[in-house]
């Protein structure tokens, strides 16, 4: 097992910068590699400014702020990463670029643990050409990692137990994160579950006259108990990122994640959510007007029925993950509670399914119910008495 004393992050975008803040805040030295010296210098200023913001808000004192600034460094060369024990890659989701990075870093740092923060590309594919691939794994943080406490740990077929144990100790003891171990597949565990929940909501807007405010109210704190409704969440995530994830899930899993004309339209219009001031909410053209123009033949819809379908779809995807050994039942629940903000009082989608009953959910889903869910409905089993 390898001890981790310094971390290198490759990529200084939103995720990379937030990872650097998390790691430094945990009293671990971190160096972030950017594309060139100008970007590296700019990033260092942004990190220092962020730390000063913590000081100004009274979260840390001046001495602590100076210490954290010393822990954060930036660079434009791989040479400055030579003493890192752990590498976290956080660049754009282009497989060829990531593979090139790992081949180069693998040569330069022959003893370091190599990880990718990819949300959609399998670790097996990214390990191509890496010397000693047993030291490589997925370490998927959620945005923003300083606030979302979950980390998915993803081994490839080559990843060693020692590598996984080192990463788990680092994530839990150093970063104070919750970890789950997940099978190496496109999207891993959490993204397909989130997609299964959100896709029916988006399709409802395309096909019915349902109001997005009604679904957000049913899902939110005063309804089912999610921290926010699906469309508030989509706007926060960024509609361009949503499109990318949906396209990746469709490529991997087919029709249950089929592309959305509405999402594609919003992206083409530059309505990307909170970061542009308009997405599902906001904008000079109301969403109702946009829907009337793009989907003039929508039928009637009931908010309660649609929200039920969203939850049952998520349960089905969780059951499918369990059926396919993507994660254990307990890790599925932990992942949803700490990665997706599933209402804590409800325990997770599988506990929710036990409360509702597999038979009722399978009947509602019909042919789309996965084999495990249908079998449980027929036998009368529950997830936490039979698994």
Short mmCIF file of C-alpha atoms in Angstrom, two decimals:
data_model
loop_
_atom_site.label_atom_id
_atom_site.label_comp_id
_atom_site.label_asym_id
_atom_site.label_seq_id
_atom_site.Cartn_x
_atom_site.Cartn_y
_atom_site.Cartn_z
CA UNK A 1 0.00 0.00 0.00
CA UNK A 2 1.31 3.45 -0.97
CA UNK A 3 1.19 6.45 1.36
CA UNK A 4 0.12 9.74 -0.19
CA UNK A 5 1.93 12.92 0.85
CA UNK A 6 1.50 15.14 -2.23
CA UNK A 7 -1.09 15.31 -5.01
CA UNK A 8 -0.87 16.56 -8.59
CA UNK A 9 -4.04 17.66 -10.37
CA UNK A 10 -3.95 17.86 -14.16
CA UNK A 11 -6.36 20.48 -15.44
CA UNK A 12 -7.18 23.78 -13.78
CA UNK A 13 -10.79 24.18 -14.83
CA UNK A 14 -13.72 24.38 -12.44
CA UNK A 15 -13.29 20.81 -11.19
CA UNK A 16 -9.49 20.91 -11.03
CA UNK A 17 -9.45 24.18 -9.10
CA UNK A 18 -12.05 22.94 -6.64
CA UNK A 19 -10.11 19.71 -6.13
CA UNK A 20 -7.01 21.76 -5.37
CA UNK A 21 -8.96 23.78 -2.79
CA UNK A 22 -10.29 20.59 -1.18
CA UNK A 23 -6.85 18.95 -1.03
CA UNK A 24 -5.11 22.04 0.39
CA UNK A 25 -7.91 22.53 2.91
CA UNK A 26 -7.11 18.98 4.06
CA UNK A 27 -3.47 20.06 4.76
CA UNK A 28 -2.05 18.19 1.77
CA UNK A 29 0.36 19.85 -0.70
CA UNK A 30 -1.13 20.05 -4.20
CA UNK A 31 0.24 21.17 -7.55
CA UNK A 32 -2.11 21.88 -10.47
CA UNK A 33 -0.89 21.63 -14.05
CA UNK A 34 -2.30 24.03 -16.60
CA UNK A 35 -1.73 24.22 -20.38
CA UNK A 36 0.69 27.15 -20.27
CA UNK A 37 2.47 29.50 -17.87
CA UNK A 38 -0.10 32.27 -18.29
CA UNK A 39 -3.00 30.02 -17.29
CA UNK A 40 -0.98 28.57 -14.41
CA UNK A 41 -0.26 32.04 -13.02
CA UNK A 42 -3.90 33.04 -13.41
CA UNK A 43 -5.04 29.90 -11.59
CA UNK A 44 -2.64 30.54 -8.70
CA UNK A 45 -4.19 33.99 -8.30
CA UNK A 46 -7.68 32.50 -8.31
CA UNK A 47 -6.75 29.93 -5.66
CA UNK A 48 -5.14 32.59 -3.45
CA UNK A 49 -8.21 34.78 -3.90
CA UNK A 50 -10.45 31.91 -2.88
CA UNK A 51 -8.42 31.32 0.27
CA UNK A 52 -8.56 35.06 1.06
CA UNK A 53 -12.34 34.79 0.70
CA UNK A 54 -12.40 32.11 3.40
CA UNK A 55 -10.35 34.41 5.63
CA UNK A 56 -12.61 37.41 4.98
CA UNK A 57 -15.66 35.34 5.92
CA UNK A 58 -14.04 34.36 9.20
CA UNK A 59 -13.68 30.68 8.29
CA UNK A 60 -9.90 30.79 8.76
CA UNK A 61 -7.42 33.24 10.27
CA UNK A 62 -4.59 35.00 8.45
CA UNK A 63 -1.96 32.48 9.53
CA UNK A 64 -4.08 29.61 8.26
CA UNK A 65 -4.68 31.44 4.98
CA UNK A 66 -0.96 31.87 4.37
CA UNK A 67 -0.37 28.21 5.17
CA UNK A 68 -3.02 27.10 2.65
CA UNK A 69 -1.55 29.36 -0.03
CA UNK A 70 1.83 27.70 0.50
CA UNK A 71 0.23 24.27 0.06
CA UNK A 72 -1.18 25.27 -3.38
CA UNK A 73 1.11 25.62 -6.37
CA UNK A 74 0.52 25.70 -10.11
CA UNK A 75 2.68 24.78 -13.08
CA UNK A 76 2.66 24.38 -16.84
CA UNK A 77 5.14 21.47 -16.91
CA UNK A 78 5.00 17.86 -15.82
CA UNK A 79 8.49 18.23 -14.32
CA UNK A 80 7.06 20.08 -11.32
CA UNK A 81 4.91 17.03 -10.54
CA UNK A 82 7.74 14.53 -10.16
CA UNK A 83 7.41 14.27 -6.37
CA UNK A 84 3.64 13.64 -6.41
CA UNK A 85 2.39 10.37 -4.95
CA UNK A 86 -1.05 10.68 -6.51
CA UNK A 87 -2.16 12.16 -9.84
CA UNK A 88 -5.79 13.16 -10.44
CA UNK A 89 -6.57 13.92 -14.08
CA UNK A 90 -9.41 16.44 -14.53
CA UNK A 91 -9.24 17.60 -18.15
CA UNK A 92 -11.96 17.66 -20.79
CA UNK A 93 -13.85 14.43 -21.60
CA UNK A 94 -11.91 13.55 -24.76
CA UNK A 95 -10.54 9.99 -24.53
CA UNK A 96 -7.57 10.56 -26.83
CA UNK A 97 -6.34 13.52 -24.77
CA UNK A 98 -6.70 11.65 -21.50
CA UNK A 99 -4.88 8.57 -22.85
CA UNK A 100 -2.01 10.77 -24.04
CA UNK A 101 -1.79 12.43 -20.61
CA UNK A 102 -1.64 9.11 -18.77
CA UNK A 103 0.99 7.67 -21.09
CA UNK A 104 3.21 10.72 -20.54
CA UNK A 105 2.63 10.98 -16.79
CA UNK A 106 3.03 7.23 -16.39
CA UNK A 107 6.53 7.46 -17.84
CA UNK A 108 7.50 10.50 -15.75
CA UNK A 109 6.07 9.22 -12.46
CA UNK A 110 6.62 5.44 -12.51
CA UNK A 111 5.65 4.97 -8.86
CA UNK A 112 2.71 7.37 -8.51
CA UNK A 113 -0.92 6.29 -8.31
CA UNK A 114 -2.73 7.50 -11.42
CA UNK A 115 -6.43 8.37 -11.33
CA UNK A 116 -8.99 9.97 -13.60
CA UNK A 117 -11.94 12.08 -12.54
CA UNK A 118 -13.78 11.10 -15.72
CA UNK A 119 -17.53 10.71 -15.39
CA UNK A 120 -18.11 8.72 -18.57
CA UNK A 121 -15.01 6.98 -19.96
CA UNK A 122 -14.01 3.55 -18.64
CA UNK A 123 -10.74 3.29 -16.76
CA UNK A 124 -9.86 0.19 -18.81
CA UNK A 125 -9.86 2.35 -21.95
CA UNK A 126 -7.79 5.11 -20.32
CA UNK A 127 -5.19 2.61 -19.09
CA UNK A 128 -4.05 1.77 -22.63
CA UNK A 129 -0.29 2.06 -22.83
CA UNK A 130 0.23 2.88 -19.15
CA UNK A 131 3.15 1.04 -17.56
CA UNK A 132 2.10 -0.87 -14.44
CA UNK A 133 -1.68 -0.34 -14.94
CA UNK A 134 -2.30 -1.93 -11.54
CA UNK A 135 -1.61 1.56 -10.08
CA UNK A 136 -4.40 3.21 -12.07
CA UNK A 137 -8.05 3.66 -11.10
CA UNK A 138 -10.99 6.02 -11.38
CA UNK A 139 -11.53 8.57 -8.64
CA UNK A 140 -14.76 10.31 -9.56
CA UNK A 141 -15.58 13.41 -7.51
CA UNK A 142 -18.83 15.32 -7.88
CA UNK A 143 -19.18 19.02 -8.60
CA UNK A 144 -18.31 20.87 -6.46
CA UNK A 145 -16.04 18.42 -4.61
CA UNK A 146 -15.59 20.83 -1.70
CA UNK A 147 -19.31 20.44 -0.97
CA UNK A 148 -20.40 17.04 -2.33
CA UNK A 149 -18.89 14.41 -0.02
CA UNK A 150 -19.03 11.38 -2.34
CA UNK A 151 -16.19 9.79 -4.30
CA UNK A 152 -16.69 6.84 -6.64
CA UNK A 153 -13.64 4.54 -6.68
CA UNK A 154 -13.48 2.60 -9.92
CA UNK A 155 -10.99 -0.24 -10.50
CA UNK A 156 -10.14 -1.50 -13.98
CA UNK A 157 -9.43 -5.19 -14.53
CA UNK A 158 -5.79 -4.41 -13.74
CA UNK A 159 -6.16 -2.22 -10.64
CA UNK A 160 -4.53 -3.73 -7.55
CA UNK A 161 -6.15 -4.04 -4.14
CA UNK A 162 -3.28 -1.98 -2.69
CA UNK A 163 -4.07 0.89 -5.06
CA UNK A 164 -7.75 0.88 -4.10
CA UNK A 165 -6.90 0.70 -0.40
CA UNK A 166 -4.50 3.65 -0.71
CA UNK A 167 -7.14 5.72 -2.50
CA UNK A 168 -9.81 4.82 0.02
CA UNK A 169 -7.62 5.80 2.96
CA UNK A 170 -6.71 9.08 1.24
CA UNK A 171 -10.33 9.93 0.39
CA UNK A 172 -11.75 8.99 3.79
CA UNK A 173 -8.99 9.96 6.23
CA UNK A 174 -7.38 12.91 4.45
CA UNK A 175 -10.27 14.42 2.49
CA UNK A 176 -13.11 13.32 4.82
CA UNK A 177 -15.15 11.99 1.86
CA UNK A 178 -17.56 9.09 1.60
CA UNK A 179 -16.42 6.40 -0.82
CA UNK A 180 -18.17 3.68 -2.78
CA UNK A 181 -16.59 1.04 -5.01
CA UNK A 182 -18.13 0.87 -8.45
CA UNK A 183 -17.78 -1.36 -11.51
CA UNK A 184 -15.85 0.11 -14.43
CA UNK A 185 -18.56 0.96 -16.98
CA UNK A 186 -19.59 4.16 -18.84
CA UNK A 187 -21.06 6.61 -16.32
CA UNK A 188 -20.18 4.25 -13.44
CA UNK A 189 -23.07 4.23 -10.88
CA UNK A 190 -24.35 7.69 -10.05
CA UNK A 191 -24.71 9.29 -13.48
CA UNK A 192 -27.00 6.57 -14.89
CA UNK A 193 -29.14 6.74 -11.74
CA UNK A 194 -29.39 10.52 -12.00
CA UNK A 195 -30.13 10.25 -15.70
CA UNK A 196 -32.90 7.75 -15.07
CA UNK A 197 -34.52 10.25 -12.69
CA UNK A 198 -34.11 13.34 -14.89
CA UNK A 199 -34.93 11.94 -18.34
CA UNK A 200 -38.65 11.37 -17.58
CA UNK A 201 -38.91 14.95 -16.30
CA UNK A 202 -37.40 16.37 -19.49
CA UNK A 203 -39.55 14.13 -21.69
CA UNK A 204 -42.63 15.27 -19.78
CA UNK A 205 -41.96 18.87 -20.83
CA UNK A 206 -41.60 17.75 -24.44
CA UNK A 207 -44.74 15.61 -24.48
CA UNK A 208 -47.21 17.16 -22.00
CA UNK A 209 -48.44 20.53 -20.79
CA UNK A 210 -46.97 19.94 -17.31
CA UNK A 211 -45.41 23.00 -15.65
CA UNK A 212 -41.81 22.65 -14.54
CA UNK A 213 -42.63 24.54 -11.32
CA UNK A 214 -45.12 21.81 -10.40
CA UNK A 215 -42.55 19.03 -10.72
CA UNK A 216 -39.93 21.05 -8.85
CA UNK A 217 -42.40 21.62 -6.01
CA UNK A 218 -43.31 17.92 -5.78
CA UNK A 219 -39.64 16.89 -5.70
CA UNK A 220 -38.27 19.65 -3.46
CA UNK A 221 -37.85 20.20 0.24
CA UNK A 222 -41.56 20.69 0.91
CA UNK A 223 -42.48 17.71 -1.26
CA UNK A 224 -40.55 14.46 -1.56
CA UNK A 225 -37.55 16.01 0.16
CA UNK A 226 -34.88 16.47 -2.52
CA UNK A 227 -32.71 19.55 -1.86
CA UNK A 228 -33.96 21.01 -5.15
CA UNK A 229 -36.33 20.12 -7.93
CA UNK A 230 -35.15 18.47 -11.17
CA UNK A 231 -35.17 21.63 -13.30
CA UNK A 232 -33.40 23.76 -10.71
CA UNK A 233 -30.81 20.98 -10.55
CA UNK A 234 -30.47 20.83 -14.34
CA UNK A 235 -29.91 24.59 -14.51
CA UNK A 236 -27.31 24.35 -11.74
CA UNK A 237 -25.49 21.47 -13.49
CA UNK A 238 -25.33 23.33 -16.81
CA UNK A 239 -27.43 22.27 -19.80
CA UNK A 240 -24.34 21.76 -21.97
CA UNK A 241 -22.95 19.28 -19.44
CA UNK A 242 -26.36 17.60 -19.24
CA UNK A 243 -26.33 17.17 -23.03
CA UNK A 244 -22.83 15.68 -22.92
CA UNK A 245 -23.78 13.20 -20.20
CA UNK A 246 -27.04 12.21 -21.95
CA UNK A 247 -25.19 11.66 -25.23
CA UNK A 248 -22.61 9.47 -23.46
CA UNK A 249 -25.27 7.44 -21.66
CA UNK A 250 -27.24 7.00 -24.89
CA UNK A 251 -24.11 5.75 -26.67
CA UNK A 252 -23.52 3.23 -23.88
CA UNK A 253 -27.04 2.12 -22.94
CA UNK A 254 -29.41 3.01 -25.75
CA UNK A 255 -33.00 4.17 -25.75
CA UNK A 256 -33.58 4.67 -22.05
CA UNK A 257 -31.21 7.65 -22.33
CA UNK A 258 -32.21 8.82 -25.83
CA UNK A 259 -31.17 12.41 -26.69
CA UNK A 260 -33.58 15.22 -25.89
CA UNK A 261 -34.65 17.71 -28.57
CA UNK A 262 -35.44 20.20 -25.80
CA UNK A 263 -31.96 19.93 -24.26
CA UNK A 264 -30.35 20.22 -27.69
CA UNK A 265 -32.46 23.31 -28.42
CA UNK A 266 -31.53 24.99 -25.14
CA UNK A 267 -27.84 24.38 -25.81
CA UNK A 268 -28.09 25.71 -29.38
CA UNK A 269 -29.75 28.86 -28.00
CA UNK A 270 -27.01 29.36 -25.41
CA UNK A 271 -29.49 28.76 -22.58
CA UNK A 272 -27.04 26.77 -20.47
CA UNK A 273 -28.55 27.32 -17.03
CA UNK A 274 -27.40 29.43 -14.12
CA UNK A 275 -24.01 30.21 -15.68
CA UNK A 276 -25.67 32.08 -18.56
CA UNK A 277 -28.69 33.39 -16.66
CA UNK A 278 -31.15 31.30 -18.65
CA UNK A 279 -31.89 27.61 -19.00
CA UNK A 280 -35.12 25.92 -18.00
CA UNK A 281 -35.69 29.03 -15.90
CA UNK A 282 -34.97 32.62 -16.90
CA UNK A 283 -34.35 34.14 -20.30
CA UNK A 284 -36.11 36.75 -22.44
CA UNK A 285 -38.27 34.04 -24.00
CA UNK A 286 -40.21 32.07 -21.41
CA UNK A 287 -39.90 28.29 -21.42
CA UNK A 288 -43.67 28.05 -22.03
CA UNK A 289 -43.29 30.07 -25.23
CA UNK A 290 -40.32 27.98 -26.32
CA UNK A 291 -42.21 24.73 -25.67
CA UNK A 292 -45.25 25.97 -27.56
CA UNK A 293 -43.02 26.78 -30.52
CA UNK A 294 -40.96 23.59 -30.48
CA UNK A 295 -43.58 21.10 -29.25
CA UNK A 296 -47.01 22.38 -30.35
CA UNK A 297 -48.79 19.01 -30.07
CA UNK A 298 -48.24 18.25 -26.39
CA UNK A 299 -50.97 16.40 -24.49
CA UNK A 300 -52.20 16.70 -20.92
CA UNK A 301 -49.97 15.67 -18.04
CA UNK A 302 -50.29 15.14 -14.28
CA UNK A 303 -47.39 16.25 -12.10
CA UNK A 304 -47.89 13.49 -9.50
CA UNK A 305 -47.91 10.77 -12.15
CA UNK A 306 -44.78 12.11 -13.81
CA UNK A 307 -42.87 12.46 -10.55
CA UNK A 308 -43.82 8.90 -9.61
CA UNK A 309 -42.46 7.75 -12.96
CA UNK A 310 -39.22 9.62 -12.29
CA UNK A 311 -38.73 7.90 -8.95
CA UNK A 312 -39.66 4.46 -10.27
CA UNK A 313 -37.28 4.92 -13.19
CA UNK A 314 -34.49 5.67 -10.73
CA UNK A 315 -35.39 2.59 -8.68
CA UNK A 316 -35.27 0.49 -11.84
CA UNK A 317 -31.81 1.79 -12.73
CA UNK A 318 -30.63 1.06 -9.18
CA UNK A 319 -32.01 -2.47 -9.41
CA UNK A 320 -30.30 -2.89 -12.78
CA UNK A 321 -26.99 -1.75 -11.24
CA UNK A 322 -27.43 -4.30 -8.46
CA UNK A 323 -28.36 -7.00 -10.96
CA UNK A 324 -25.23 -6.27 -13.02
CA UNK A 325 -22.89 -6.12 -9.99
CA UNK A 326 -22.07 -2.46 -10.57
CA UNK A 327 -22.19 -1.81 -6.81
CA UNK A 328 -23.53 -3.37 -3.63
CA UNK A 329 -26.96 -2.42 -2.30
CA UNK A 330 -25.37 -0.46 0.55
CA UNK A 331 -23.02 1.40 -1.83
CA UNK A 332 -25.95 2.27 -4.10
CA UNK A 333 -27.75 3.83 -1.15
CA UNK A 334 -24.62 5.62 0.10
CA UNK A 335 -23.94 6.95 -3.38
CA UNK A 336 -27.45 8.36 -3.76
CA UNK A 337 -27.56 9.85 -0.26
CA UNK A 338 -24.17 11.57 -0.44
CA UNK A 339 -23.70 12.06 -4.19
CA UNK A 340 -27.19 12.95 -5.34
CA UNK A 341 -28.71 14.38 -2.17
CA UNK A 342 -31.41 11.71 -1.99
CA UNK A 343 -33.57 12.56 1.04
CA UNK A 344 -31.75 11.12 4.07
CA UNK A 345 -34.95 10.12 5.84
CA UNK A 346 -35.91 7.85 2.95
CA UNK A 347 -32.65 5.89 3.00
CA UNK A 348 -31.99 5.71 -0.76
CA UNK A 349 -33.82 4.37 -3.83
CA UNK A 350 -33.71 0.73 -2.76
CA UNK A 351 -35.13 1.48 0.70
CA UNK A 352 -37.75 3.62 -1.02
CA UNK A 353 -38.55 0.66 -3.30
CA UNK A 354 -38.97 -1.63 -0.29
CA UNK A 355 -41.41 0.85 1.20
CA UNK A 356 -43.46 1.21 -1.99
CA UNK A 357 -43.21 -2.45 -2.99
CA UNK A 358 -41.47 -4.01 -5.99
CA UNK A 359 -44.77 -5.27 -7.39
CA UNK A 360 -46.27 -1.79 -7.60
CA UNK A 361 -43.14 -0.35 -9.22
CA UNK A 362 -42.77 -3.19 -11.72
CA UNK A 363 -46.43 -2.92 -12.71
CA UNK A 364 -46.05 0.82 -13.31
CA UNK A 365 -42.90 0.37 -15.41
CA UNK A 366 -44.25 -2.54 -17.43
CA UNK A 367 -41.83 -3.94 -20.01
CA UNK A 368 -39.13 -1.44 -19.02
CA UNK A 369 -38.78 -3.01 -15.55
CA UNK A 370 -35.48 -4.87 -15.28
CA UNK A 371 -35.45 -8.68 -14.71
CA UNK A 372 -34.38 -8.38 -11.07
CA UNK A 373 -37.24 -6.01 -10.25
CA UNK A 374 -39.75 -8.26 -12.04
CA UNK A 375 -38.44 -11.32 -10.17
CA UNK A 376 -38.69 -9.52 -6.84
CA UNK A 377 -42.23 -8.45 -7.66
CA UNK A 378 -43.19 -12.03 -8.50
CA UNK A 379 -41.59 -13.56 -5.40
CA UNK A 380 -42.43 -10.71 -3.02
CA UNK A 381 -38.84 -10.05 -1.93
CA UNK A 382 -37.38 -6.76 -0.71
CA UNK A 383 -33.89 -5.49 -1.44
CA UNK A 384 -32.71 -5.50 2.14
CA UNK A 385 -34.05 -8.88 3.13
CA UNK A 386 -32.86 -10.66 0.00
CA UNK A 387 -29.49 -8.95 -0.63
#
